Coordinates of C-alpha atoms and ligand atoms in Angstrom, one line a residue:
X18 CA 0.0 0.2 0.3
X19 CA 1.5 3.4 -0.9
X20 CA 1.6 7.0 0.5
X21 CA 0.1 10.0 -0.9
X22 CA 3.5 11.1 -1.6
X23 CA 4.4 8.2 -3.4
X24 CA 1.1 8.7 -5.6
X25 CA 2.6 11.6 -7.0
X26 CA 1.2 14.5 -5.7
X27 CA 2.8 17.8 -4.9
X28 CA 3.8 19.7 -1.4
X29 CA 0.4 22.0 -1.1
X30 CA -1.9 19.0 -1.3
X31 CA 0.3 16.8 1.1
X32 CA 0.3 19.4 3.8
X33 CA -4.0 19.8 3.2
X34 CA -4.0 15.6 3.8
X35 CA -2.1 15.9 6.7
X36 CA -4.2 18.7 8.2
X37 CA -7.4 16.3 7.2
X38 CA -6.1 13.4 9.0
X39 CA -6.1 11.2 6.0
X40 CA -3.0 8.7 6.6
X41 CA -2.9 6.4 3.6
X42 CA -5.2 6.5 0.3
X43 CA -8.1 4.6 0.1
X44 CA -8.2 2.0 -2.3
X45 CA -9.9 3.9 -5.1
X46 CA -8.0 6.7 -4.6
X47 CA -4.5 4.7 -5.0
X48 CA -6.0 3.4 -8.1
X49 CA -7.0 6.7 -9.4
X50 CA -4.8 9.3 -8.6
X51 CA -1.5 7.6 -10.5
X52 CA -3.5 7.3 -13.4
X53 CA -5.0 10.4 -13.6
X54 CA -1.8 11.8 -12.6
X55 CA 0.3 10.6 -15.5
X56 CA -1.9 10.5 -18.4
X57 CA -4.4 12.7 -20.1
X58 CA -7.6 10.2 -20.0
X59 CA -11.1 9.2 -19.6
X60 CA -11.5 7.2 -16.6
X61 CA -14.7 4.6 -15.4
X62 CA -14.2 4.2 -11.6
X63 CA -17.0 2.6 -10.4
X64 CA -16.7 1.9 -6.3
X65 CA -19.5 2.3 -3.3
X66 CA -20.2 5.0 -1.5
X67 CA -17.9 6.5 1.6
X68 CA -14.7 5.4 -0.6
X69 CA -13.3 7.9 -1.0
X70 CA -14.3 9.1 -4.2
X71 CA -14.4 12.6 -3.6
X72 CA -10.4 12.7 -3.2
X73 CA -9.7 10.4 -6.0
X74 CA -10.5 13.3 -8.7
X75 CA -10.4 16.1 -6.0
X76 CA -6.5 15.6 -5.8
X77 CA -5.6 14.7 -9.2
X78 CA -7.7 17.8 -10.7
X79 CA -6.2 20.4 -8.1
X80 CA -3.0 18.8 -9.2
X81 CA -3.4 19.7 -12.7
X82 CA -5.2 22.4 -13.2
X83 CA -3.7 25.6 -13.4
X84 CA -4.1 28.4 -10.5
X85 CA -2.3 30.9 -12.2
X86 CA -4.7 31.1 -14.8
X87 CA -8.7 32.4 -13.7
X88 CA -9.6 30.2 -16.9
X89 CA -12.7 27.9 -15.8
X90 CA -10.8 24.8 -16.4
X91 CA -12.5 21.5 -13.9
X92 CA -16.3 21.1 -14.2
X93 CA -17.3 18.7 -11.5
X94 CA -21.6 17.5 -12.0
X95 CA -23.1 16.0 -9.3
X96 CA -26.6 15.2 -8.6
X97 CA -28.0 17.0 -5.6
X98 CA -27.4 20.6 -3.9
X99 CA -26.5 18.9 -0.7
X100 CA -23.5 16.8 -2.4
X101 CA -22.3 19.9 -4.6
X102 CA -22.4 21.8 -1.1
X103 CA -20.0 19.2 -0.3
X104 CA -17.9 18.9 -2.7
X105 CA -17.2 22.2 -3.1
X106 CA -16.0 22.1 0.8
X107 CA -13.9 19.4 0.1
X108 CA -12.3 20.4 -2.6
X109 CA -11.6 24.3 -1.0
X110 CA -10.4 22.1 2.0
X111 CA -7.7 19.7 -0.5
X112 CA -6.6 23.0 -2.2
X113 CA -6.5 25.1 0.8
X114 CA -2.4 25.8 0.3
X115 CA -3.1 26.5 -3.4
X116 CA -2.9 29.8 -3.3
X117 CA -5.3 31.6 -5.7
X118 CA -7.3 28.6 -6.0
X119 CA -11.3 29.4 -6.6
X120 CA -13.9 26.8 -6.2
X121 CA -17.4 27.9 -7.1
X122 CA -20.4 25.8 -6.4
X123 CA -23.3 26.0 -8.7
X124 CA -27.2 24.9 -7.8
X125 CA -30.9 25.9 -7.7
X126 CA -32.7 27.8 -5.2
X127 CA -29.9 29.9 -4.6
X128 CA -29.3 33.6 -6.1
X129 CA -28.0 32.9 -9.9
X130 CA -26.6 36.2 -10.0
X131 CA -24.8 35.7 -6.7
X132 CA -23.3 32.8 -8.0
X133 CA -22.3 34.6 -11.6
X134 CA -20.7 36.9 -9.6
X135 CA -18.3 34.3 -8.2
X136 CA -17.7 32.9 -10.9
X137 CA -16.9 36.0 -13.1
X138 CA -13.9 36.3 -10.7
X139 CA -12.5 33.6 -11.9
X140 CA -13.1 29.9 -10.9
X141 CA -10.1 27.5 -11.6
X142 CA -13.4 24.8 -10.9
X143 CA -17.0 24.8 -10.6
X144 CA -19.2 22.1 -9.0
X145 CA -22.8 22.5 -10.3
X146 CA -26.0 20.8 -10.3
X147 CA -26.8 20.3 -13.8
X148 CA -30.3 22.2 -14.4
X149 CA -28.5 25.0 -12.7
X150 CA -26.0 24.8 -14.8
X151 CA -27.5 24.3 -18.3
X152 CA -29.5 27.5 -16.8
X153 CA -26.4 29.1 -16.6
X154 CA -24.7 28.5 -19.9
X155 CA -27.5 29.4 -21.6
X156 CA -28.0 32.9 -19.8
X157 CA -23.9 32.4 -20.9
X158 CA -22.8 33.3 -17.2
X159 CA -20.5 30.8 -17.5
X160 CA -17.9 30.0 -20.0
X161 CA -17.0 26.3 -20.2
X162 CA -15.5 26.3 -23.4
X163 CA -12.3 25.6 -21.8
X164 CA -12.4 23.1 -19.8
X165 CA -10.0 20.5 -19.5
X166 CA -11.5 18.2 -16.9
X167 CA -14.6 16.8 -16.5
X168 CA -16.0 14.6 -13.6
X169 CA -19.4 13.3 -13.3
X170 CA -20.0 12.0 -9.7
X171 CA -22.8 9.8 -8.7
X172 CA -23.3 9.2 -12.1
X173 CA -25.8 6.4 -11.7
X174 CA -27.8 9.3 -9.5
X175 CA -27.8 11.5 -12.0
X176 CA -29.0 9.6 -14.4
X177 CA -31.8 8.2 -12.5
X178 CA -32.7 11.5 -11.6
X179 CA -33.6 12.1 -15.9
X180 CA -30.9 14.4 -16.1
X181 CA -29.4 12.8 -18.9
X182 CA -30.3 15.2 -21.6
X183 CA -28.6 18.5 -18.9
X184 CA -25.6 16.4 -18.9
X185 CA -25.6 16.0 -22.7
X186 CA -26.5 19.5 -23.4
X187 CA -23.9 20.9 -21.1
X188 CA -20.9 18.4 -22.5
X189 CA -21.7 20.2 -25.9
X190 CA -20.4 23.0 -24.6
X191 CA -17.1 22.0 -23.8
X192 CA -13.9 21.0 -25.6
X193 CA -13.7 17.8 -27.8
X194 CA -10.4 16.4 -26.1
X195 CA -11.3 17.1 -22.7
X196 CA -10.9 14.1 -20.1
X197 CA -13.7 12.8 -18.1
X198 CA -13.7 11.1 -15.4
X199 CA -17.3 9.1 -14.3
X200 CA -17.7 8.4 -10.5
X201 CA -20.6 5.9 -9.5
X202 CA -21.0 3.4 -6.8
X203 CA -23.4 1.2 -9.3
X204 CA -23.2 0.7 -13.5
X205 CA -26.9 0.3 -14.5
X206 CA -26.9 -0.1 -18.5
X207 CA -27.8 3.7 -18.6
X208 CA -24.0 4.7 -16.9
X209 CA -22.6 2.3 -19.6
X210 CA -24.4 4.1 -22.5
X211 CA -23.1 7.7 -21.1
X212 CA -19.7 6.3 -20.6
X213 CA -19.3 5.1 -24.5
X214 CA -21.3 8.2 -26.0
X215 CA -19.5 10.5 -23.7
X216 CA -15.9 9.2 -23.7
X217 CA -13.0 7.9 -25.3
X218 CA -11.1 5.0 -24.9
X219 CA -12.0 5.1 -21.2
X220 CA -9.8 3.4 -18.3
X221 CA -11.6 1.3 -16.1
X222 CA -11.1 0.9 -12.5
X223 CA -13.3 -0.9 -10.0
X224 CA -12.8 -0.9 -6.3
X225 CA -14.9 -4.2 -4.7
X226 CA -17.4 -6.0 -6.1
X227 CA -19.7 -3.7 -7.7
X228 CA -22.7 -2.8 -5.7
X229 CA -20.9 -4.7 -2.9
X230 CA -21.5 -3.5 0.5
X231 CA -18.7 -2.5 2.6
X232 CA -17.6 -4.9 4.6
X233 CA -18.2 -2.3 8.2
X234 CA -21.7 -3.0 7.6
X235 CA -23.6 -5.6 9.2
X236 CA -27.4 -6.2 7.9
X237 CA -30.0 -6.7 9.6
X238 CA -33.6 -7.0 8.8
X239 CA -37.1 -7.3 11.2
X240 CA -40.4 -8.9 9.8
X241 CA -43.2 -6.9 11.5
X242 CA -46.6 -6.8 10.3
X243 CA -46.8 -3.4 8.3
X244 CA -49.3 -1.6 10.6
X245 CA -46.6 -2.3 13.4
X246 CA -43.5 -0.6 11.3
X247 CA -44.0 3.0 13.1
X248 CA -43.6 0.9 16.2
X249 CA -40.9 -1.4 15.2
X250 CA -38.7 1.9 14.5
X251 CA -39.1 3.5 17.8
X252 CA -38.3 0.5 19.7
X253 CA -35.4 0.2 17.2
X254 CA -34.5 3.7 18.2
X255 CA -34.7 2.7 22.2
X256 CA -32.9 -0.2 22.2
X257 CA -30.1 1.6 20.7
X258 CA -30.2 5.0 22.8
X259 CA -27.1 6.6 21.0
X260 CA -28.2 6.0 18.0
X261 CA -27.3 8.7 15.3
X262 CA -29.1 7.6 12.4
X263 CA -30.2 7.9 8.8
X264 CA -34.0 6.6 8.1
X265 CA -35.3 6.1 4.5
X266 CA -38.9 5.9 3.3
X267 CA -40.1 5.7 0.2
X268 CA -42.0 9.0 -0.4
X269 CA -41.7 12.6 0.5
X270 CA -45.1 12.3 1.9
X271 CA -44.4 9.0 4.5
X272 CA -40.8 10.9 5.0
X273 CA -42.5 13.9 6.5
X274 CA -44.8 12.3 8.1
X275 CA -42.7 9.5 10.0
X276 CA -40.3 12.5 11.1
X277 CA -43.4 14.5 12.2
X278 CA -44.3 11.3 14.4
X279 CA -40.9 11.4 15.6
X280 CA -40.5 14.2 16.8
X281 CA -44.2 14.4 18.1
X282 CA -43.0 11.5 19.8
X283 CA -40.3 12.9 21.5
X284 CA -37.6 12.0 19.7
X285 CA -34.7 14.3 17.8
X286 CA -35.7 13.7 14.4
X287 CA -35.9 15.7 11.3
X288 CA -36.9 15.3 8.0
X289 CA -35.0 15.6 4.3
X290 CA -36.9 15.6 1.1
X291 CA -37.3 17.7 -2.1
X292 CA -40.8 19.3 -0.8
X293 CA -38.8 21.8 1.8
X294 CA -37.3 24.8 0.9
X295 CA -33.9 24.9 0.7
X296 CA -33.7 26.8 3.9
X297 CA -35.3 24.1 5.5
X298 CA -33.2 21.6 4.1
X299 CA -30.1 23.6 4.8
X300 CA -31.2 23.6 8.8
X301 CA -32.0 20.3 9.2
X302 CA -28.1 18.9 7.7
X303 CA -26.9 21.3 9.7
X304 CA -28.4 20.0 12.6
X305 CA -27.6 16.7 11.8
X306 CA -24.0 17.5 11.0
X307 CA -23.6 19.1 14.6
X308 CA -25.5 15.7 15.5
X309 CA -28.0 17.9 17.6
X310 CA -30.8 15.7 16.0
X311 CA -30.2 12.4 16.0
X312 CA -32.9 10.6 13.4
X313 CA -32.6 12.1 10.3
X314 CA -35.5 10.7 7.9
X315 CA -34.7 11.1 4.3
X316 CA -36.2 10.5 0.8
X317 CA -33.2 8.4 -1.5
X318 CA -33.2 11.5 -3.5
X319 CA -32.3 14.0 -0.5
X320 CA -29.6 11.9 1.2
X321 CA -27.7 10.2 -1.7
X322 CA -24.1 10.8 -1.3
X323 CA -24.3 12.8 2.1
X324 CA -21.6 12.3 3.8
X325 CA -21.8 12.5 7.2
X326 CA -19.6 11.1 10.0
X327 CA -20.4 8.6 12.7
X328 CA -23.7 7.3 11.4
X329 CA -24.0 4.2 13.2
X330 CA -27.7 3.0 12.2
X331 CA -29.2 3.3 8.6
X332 CA -33.0 2.3 8.9
X333 CA -34.8 1.3 6.2
X334 CA -38.1 1.7 7.2
X335 CA -39.5 1.0 3.6
X336 CA -37.4 -0.8 1.1
X337 CA -36.6 1.4 -1.9
X338 CA -38.1 0.3 -5.0
X339 CA -35.1 -0.7 -6.8
X340 CA -33.2 -2.6 -5.0
X341 CA -29.8 -1.4 -6.1
X342 CA -30.9 1.9 -4.4
X343 CA -30.2 -0.6 -0.8
X344 CA -26.3 -0.3 -0.9
X345 CA -26.4 3.4 -1.4
X346 CA -28.3 3.5 1.9
X347 CA -26.7 1.7 3.7
X348 CA -23.2 3.5 2.7
X349 CA -24.7 6.3 4.7
X350 CA -22.9 4.3 7.4
X351 CA -19.7 2.2 8.1
X352 CA -17.6 5.2 6.7
X353 CA -14.2 6.4 7.0
X354 CA -13.6 2.3 8.9
X355 CA -16.2 2.3 11.4
X356 CA -18.6 0.3 12.1
X357 CA -22.2 0.6 11.4
X358 CA -25.9 -1.6 11.3
X359 CA -28.1 -1.5 8.2
X360 CA -31.9 -2.1 9.7
X361 CA -34.4 -3.4 7.4
X362 CA -38.2 -3.1 8.9
X363 CA -40.1 -5.3 6.3
X364 CA -43.4 -6.9 6.4
X365 CA -44.5 -10.7 4.8
X366 CA -44.8 -9.1 1.3
X367 CA -41.6 -7.6 0.8
X368 CA -39.4 -10.3 2.8
X369 CA -38.6 -11.9 -0.5
X370 CA -36.8 -8.6 -1.4
X371 CA -34.3 -10.0 1.0
X372 CA -32.9 -12.6 -1.0
X373 CA -32.3 -10.0 -3.8
X374 CA -30.5 -7.6 -2.0
X375 CA -28.3 -10.4 -0.4
X376 CA -27.3 -11.3 -3.8
X377 CA -26.6 -7.3 -4.9
X378 CA -24.9 -6.8 -2.0
X379 CA -23.4 -10.1 -1.2
X380 CA -23.7 -10.5 1.8
X381 CA -26.1 -12.1 4.2
X382 CA -28.6 -10.4 6.2
X383 CA -28.8 -11.6 10.0
X384 CA -33.0 -11.9 10.7
X385 CA -33.4 -10.2 14.0
X386 CA -36.4 -9.6 16.2
X387 CA -37.7 -6.6 17.8
X388 CA -36.7 -5.9 20.8
X389 CA -39.3 -6.5 23.7
X390 CA -40.2 -4.5 26.4
X391 CA -38.0 -5.9 28.9
X392 CA -35.0 -5.4 26.5
X393 CA -35.8 -2.1 26.5
X394 CA -36.1 -1.0 29.6
X395 CA -32.9 -2.6 30.6
X396 CA -30.7 -1.0 27.8
X397 CA -32.4 2.6 28.6
X398 CA -31.7 1.7 32.3
X399 CA -27.7 1.1 31.9
X400 CA -27.7 3.8 29.2
X401 CA -28.8 5.8 32.2
X402 CA -26.6 4.7 34.6
X403 CA -23.8 4.7 32.6
X404 CA -24.7 8.2 32.0
X405 CA -25.0 9.4 35.4
X406 CA -21.7 7.6 36.2
X407 CA -19.8 9.8 33.5
X408 CA -21.9 13.1 34.6
X409 CA -19.1 15.5 35.8
X410 CA -20.3 17.0 39.1
X411 CA -22.0 20.1 39.4
X412 CA -20.4 21.8 42.3
X413 CA -23.6 24.4 42.6
X414 CA -25.2 21.6 44.4
X415 CA -23.0 21.5 47.5
X416 CA -24.2 23.9 49.0
X417 CA -27.9 22.5 49.4
X418 CA -26.4 19.7 50.5
X419 CA -27.0 19.3 53.7
X420 CA -30.7 19.8 53.6
X421 CA -30.9 17.0 50.9
X422 CA -29.1 15.2 53.0
X423 CA -31.4 15.7 55.8
X424 CA -34.0 14.5 53.7
X425 CA -32.3 11.2 52.8
X426 CA -30.9 10.7 56.4
X427 CA -33.4 7.5 57.0
X428 CA -32.9 6.3 52.9
X429 CA -30.1 3.7 52.4
X430 CA -28.2 3.6 49.1
X431 CA -30.1 1.3 47.4
X432 CA -33.1 2.6 48.3
X433 CA -31.6 6.0 46.9
X434 CA -30.8 4.4 43.5
X435 CA -34.1 3.0 43.3
X436 CA -35.7 6.1 43.6
X437 CA -33.5 8.6 42.0
X438 CA -33.8 6.0 38.8
X439 CA -37.2 5.6 38.7
X440 CA -37.8 9.4 38.0
X441 CA -36.6 9.2 34.2
X442 CA -37.5 5.1 34.3
X443 CA -40.8 4.7 35.0
X444 CA -42.0 6.9 32.5
X445 CA -40.0 3.9 30.0
X446 CA -41.1 1.1 32.0
X447 CA -45.1 1.6 32.1
X448 CA -45.0 2.3 28.8
X449 CA -43.3 -0.9 27.6
X450 CA -45.2 -3.1 30.3
X451 CA -47.7 -3.3 28.4
X452 CA -46.2 -3.4 25.4
X453 CA -46.7 -6.5 22.7
X454 CA -44.3 -8.6 21.1
X455 CA -44.2 -6.9 17.3
X456 CA -42.4 -10.0 15.5
X457 CA -44.1 -12.3 13.3
X458 CA -42.6 -15.8 12.9
X459 CA -41.0 -16.3 9.6
X460 CA -42.0 -19.9 10.1
X461 CA -43.0 -21.4 7.2
X462 CA -42.4 -18.8 5.3
X463 CA -40.0 -19.3 2.0
X464 CA -38.3 -15.9 1.7
X465 CA -37.3 -17.1 -1.8
X466 CA -40.9 -16.9 -3.3
X467 CA -42.1 -15.0 -0.7
X468 CA -45.5 -17.0 -0.3
X469 CA -46.2 -18.9 2.8
X470 CA -45.8 -23.0 2.3
X471 CA -47.4 -25.8 2.8
X472 CA -51.0 -24.1 2.4
X473 CA -51.1 -24.2 -1.8
X474 CA -51.8 -20.0 -1.8
X475 CA -52.5 -19.7 -5.5
X476 CA -52.4 -16.5 -5.2
X477 CA -50.3 -13.4 -3.6
X478 CA -52.0 -13.8 0.7
X479 CA -50.9 -10.6 1.3
X480 CA -52.5 -8.4 -1.5
X481 CA -55.3 -6.4 -1.3
X482 CA -58.0 -6.0 -4.5
X483 CA -60.0 -3.1 -5.2
X484 CA -63.2 -2.4 -6.8
X485 CA -62.8 1.2 -9.0
X486 CA -65.7 2.8 -10.1
X487 CA -64.2 4.1 -13.4
X488 CA -63.1 1.7 -16.4
X489 CA -63.3 1.6 -20.3
X490 CA -66.0 4.1 -20.7
X491 CA -64.0 6.6 -18.8
X492 CA -61.3 6.4 -21.4
X493 CA -58.9 4.2 -19.4
X494 CA -57.7 0.4 -20.6
X495 CA -55.3 -1.5 -18.2
X496 CA -52.1 0.5 -18.9
X497 CA -53.5 3.7 -18.4
X498 CA -55.3 3.1 -15.3
X499 CA -52.3 1.3 -13.9
X500 CA -50.2 4.8 -14.6
X501 CA -52.9 6.8 -13.1
X502 CA -52.9 4.9 -9.6
X503 CA -48.9 4.8 -9.5
X504 CA -49.2 8.7 -10.3
X505 CA -51.9 9.7 -7.9
X506 CA -50.8 7.3 -5.2
X507 CA -47.0 8.1 -5.6
X508 CA -46.0 4.7 -6.0
X509 CA -43.6 2.6 -7.4
X510 CA -43.2 0.4 -10.4
X511 CA -44.4 -3.0 -8.9
X512 CA -46.7 -1.7 -6.5
X513 CA -50.2 -1.8 -8.4
X514 CA -50.8 -4.9 -10.4
X515 CA -53.5 -7.0 -11.5
X516 CA -55.5 -4.1 -13.1
X517 CA -58.2 -5.5 -14.9
X518 CA -60.5 -2.7 -16.3
X519 CA -64.5 -3.6 -17.5
X520 CA -66.7 -1.1 -19.2
X521 CA -67.6 1.1 -16.1
X522 CA -65.5 -0.1 -13.7
X523 CA -62.0 -2.2 -12.9
X524 CA -60.5 -4.2 -10.2
X525 CA -56.8 -3.8 -8.9
X526 CA -54.3 -5.2 -6.7
X527 CA -51.2 -3.2 -4.0
X528 CA -50.2 -5.1 -1.1
X529 CA -52.0 -5.1 2.1
X530 CA -50.2 -2.8 3.8
X531 CA -50.7 0.3 1.6
X532 CA -54.2 -1.0 1.6
X533 CA -55.1 2.4 4.2
X534 CA -52.9 4.8 2.2
X535 CA -55.3 3.6 -1.2
X536 CA -58.2 3.7 0.7
X537 CA -57.9 6.9 2.3
X538 CA -56.4 9.0 -0.5
X539 CA -59.4 7.6 -2.5
X540 CA -62.1 9.4 0.1
X541 CA -62.6 12.4 -1.6
X542 CA -61.0 12.4 -5.0
X543 CA -62.3 13.7 -8.2
X544 CA -61.1 12.6 -11.5
X545 CA -62.7 14.6 -14.4
X546 CA -65.5 16.4 -12.5
X547 CA -67.0 12.8 -10.5
X548 CA -65.9 11.1 -7.1
X549 CA -63.7 8.2 -7.7
X550 CA -65.1 5.7 -5.4
X551 CA -62.0 2.5 -4.4
X552 CA -63.0 -0.1 -2.1
X553 CA -61.7 -3.4 -1.3
X554 CA -63.4 -6.3 -3.1
X555 CA -63.9 -9.4 -2.0
X556 CA -62.8 -10.9 -5.3
X557 CA -59.1 -12.1 -4.8
X558 CA -58.1 -11.9 -8.5
X559 CA -54.7 -14.2 -6.9
X560 CA -53.2 -17.2 -8.8
X561 CA -53.3 -15.7 -12.5
X562 CA -57.2 -17.0 -12.8
X563 CA -59.0 -14.1 -14.8
X564 CA -61.8 -13.2 -12.3
X565 CA -63.8 -14.0 -14.9
X566 CA -63.6 -16.6 -15.5
X567 CA -64.0 -17.4 -11.4
X568 CA -67.1 -15.3 -11.4
X569 CA -65.7 -13.3 -9.2
X570 CA -65.8 -10.2 -11.2
X571 CA -70.0 -10.3 -11.3
X572 CA -69.8 -11.1 -7.8
X573 CA -68.0 -7.7 -7.3
X574 CA -70.8 -6.1 -9.7
X575 CA -73.6 -7.2 -8.2
X576 CA -72.7 -6.1 -4.9
X577 CA -73.1 -2.8 -5.5
X578 CA -74.3 -0.9 -2.4
X579 CA -72.3 -3.8 0.1
X580 CA -69.4 -2.8 -0.4
X581 CA -69.3 -0.8 2.9
X582 CA -69.4 -3.5 4.4
X583 CA -66.5 -5.9 2.5
X584 CA -64.1 -2.7 3.5
X585 CA -65.1 -3.8 6.9
X586 CA -64.4 -7.2 6.4
X587 CA -61.3 -6.8 5.2
X588 CA -57.5 -8.3 6.6
X589 CA -56.7 -6.9 9.7
X590 CA -58.4 -3.5 9.1
X591 CA -57.1 -0.8 12.4
X592 CA -60.1 1.2 11.5
X593 CA -62.0 -1.5 12.4
X594 CA -60.4 -1.3 15.9
X595 CA -61.3 3.0 16.0
X596 CA -64.9 2.0 15.5
X597 CA -66.4 1.2 12.1
X598 CA -69.5 3.2 10.1
X599 CA -69.1 6.7 9.2
X600 CA -66.0 7.6 11.6
X601 CA -64.2 5.4 10.1
X602 CA -63.0 6.9 6.7
X603 CA -62.4 10.1 8.6
X604 CA -59.7 8.4 10.9
X605 CA -58.3 6.4 8.0
X606 CA -57.6 10.0 6.0
X607 CA -55.8 11.2 9.2
X608 CA -52.9 8.5 8.0
X609 CA -51.0 5.5 7.9
X610 CA -49.1 2.7 9.5
X611 CA -47.3 6.0 11.5
X612 CA -49.8 7.8 12.2
X613 CA -52.2 6.1 13.9
X614 CA -52.3 3.5 17.2
X615 CA -53.5 5.0 21.0
X616 CA -50.4 3.3 22.1
X617 CA -48.0 5.6 20.7
X618 CA -45.2 7.0 23.9
X619 CA -45.5 10.2 24.0
X620 CA -43.2 12.5 25.9
X621 CA -44.1 13.4 29.5
X622 CA -44.2 17.2 29.0
X623 CA -47.5 16.4 26.3
X624 CA -49.3 16.5 29.4
X625 CA -51.9 13.7 29.7
X626 CA -50.1 10.7 28.0
X627 CA -48.2 7.6 30.3
X628 CA -45.8 7.2 27.2
X629 CA -42.4 7.9 28.4
X630 CA -40.2 11.2 27.8
X631 CA -37.7 9.8 25.4
X632 CA -34.4 11.3 27.1
X633 CA -32.9 13.7 24.7
X634 CA -29.5 13.2 24.7
X635 CA -26.6 16.3 23.9
X636 CA -23.7 13.9 21.5
X637 CA -20.8 15.7 21.6
Ligands
ADP715 P1 -17.9 8.4 -1.8 O1 -17.5 9.8 -2.5 O2 -16.9 7.3 -2.4 O3 -18.9 8.3 -1.3 P2 -16.6 11.0 -0.1 O4 -15.1 11.5 -0.8 O5 -17.3 11.2 0.6 O6 -17.1 9.2 -0.5 O7 -15.2 10.1 1.4 C1 -16.2 9.6 2.0 C2 -15.0 9.8 3.8 O8 -13.9 9.6 4.0 C3 -15.2 11.4 4.0 O9 -15.1 12.1 5.1 C4 -13.5 11.7 3.6 O10 -13.0 13.0 4.1 C5 -13.1 10.5 3.9 N1 -11.8 9.8 3.0 C6 -11.7 10.2 1.9 N2 -10.2 9.8 1.7 C7 -9.8 9.5 3.1 C8 -8.6 8.7 3.3 N3 -7.3 8.5 2.2 N4 -8.2 8.8 4.7 C9 -9.1 8.8 5.9 N5 -10.2 9.4 5.3 C10 -10.2 9.6 4.2
MG716 MG1 -19.0 10.7 -3.0

């Protein structure tokens, strides 16, 4: 293993590297830096997140550009504003002894004139998000016609986010003979296409296996009922009092909701997603970086490439639509040689995806149980004991000591300890004392097929079939209806299935776990001026059989007014327990899994509830 010096970096950079505390190059740096320094070449570098890719292109770029010139020579494109700022910051640190260096960040949501002014002052390196960059080019606010080095960082994500056109457009304003360095964690076909299109005989380096996850991260999954997802999340957090984590949800809406619920329940949490203003996002990121927030609830896009040290856990509140994304999520932890845990909360209908992920990351998951109340109480108690043990004494107390001693004159040490701990602990105990076991047995469940074994199910036992009162007459065919449902419900590719369109009504399926969301959404939804009604159908539509053949479609049709009953008979609806009839649709409207359930632990200072106050931790 070589040193940075042996890789051929100059003294200004070596000095900065020492300041940063980098002792030896990471593998991708060891491979990429000599190639980029020695030759004028295009490069495709594949390495998992957290392997030090920024420095792998950053050092060579800083070494190669002419700092005495004010011409823009290096362009780094990155998918998100956060990442753009992070790279800019890193580049500035790497180049802090390079006198006259000017690195400018260009990204949306912030004054374009300010950015243009900064560029005008002479930026040798521009770090940009594609959208804003394109904008500035078309307004002639930047000149990239003399670029010598361009970097596509997180190329896979940029393509995922639909930046292909923008990238093409931007690169068309750069010289033919520049070098392009592409960095990516995964190599989907789109990235290969881009490489072919824009690059000249690129050299290729791969660190580890493509898509493989870092060896510092262990992977765990927890099998629970979908409706217990939020409770499970809280328990995982409570069982790890020093958790510092990113929690991934699938949609912006879920992200916001989970974060809000956690905050309401006394956890130190924040949301990060694209619907927040830039200002809000900056604030959340700042608090998270300072570890004032323990749990950052985020969408994949918003959290992509974010490098925050010491993240102890990544929690997959829901699995991503594209399982490849899992690598990116788990890569948020276990960085810079530290250990990390990536946890997945899965329901039965998703557990088969675990196998697919194992294949991609080439690592095994460990199936673990959500800790029960007694475990959590013990962990919390010992955590409290440790905290007290390590607390520095505040000597302001000294002067009151004699009166306190007087009060406790008849209390022996054990008793005193018990009383003292009870102040904090009883709330936790009371909450978890009544708690149920959230785990569901995998039992005869076959992870490979995702089906329950032994009972000869012909179809998906864990999906819900719905009736919807639109059909061919309304201009839908099955594909249009599927697209429509996916869009309005913000669902993924495979979330709506078995769509069957009749003339004036249709059927479709989703997994049980989003049933509430589907029904809640359509309680007051209008399409073309008329209410769209969606109800649970008893026709399962399973096993690949056509509904019609089983007479199921007709049965549904005839039911008409009785549908409300069908719904109530739907499997295990939580709403049922909260009272049926009319109140039912209203309560449902308020939320998905995370939002309901009367036994949510609350902060003690919220008054009436008996839930535990979650001790807020001030982290160093
Ligand atoms: P990637 O882009 O591959 O996800 P980053 O470039 O964001 O990874 O680097 C991850 C973290 O590792 C950063 O905090 C960075 O400062 C640190 N790092 C990079 N190179 C080294 C090194 N050679 N030694 C120690 N830490 C490093
Ligand atoms: Mg990176």
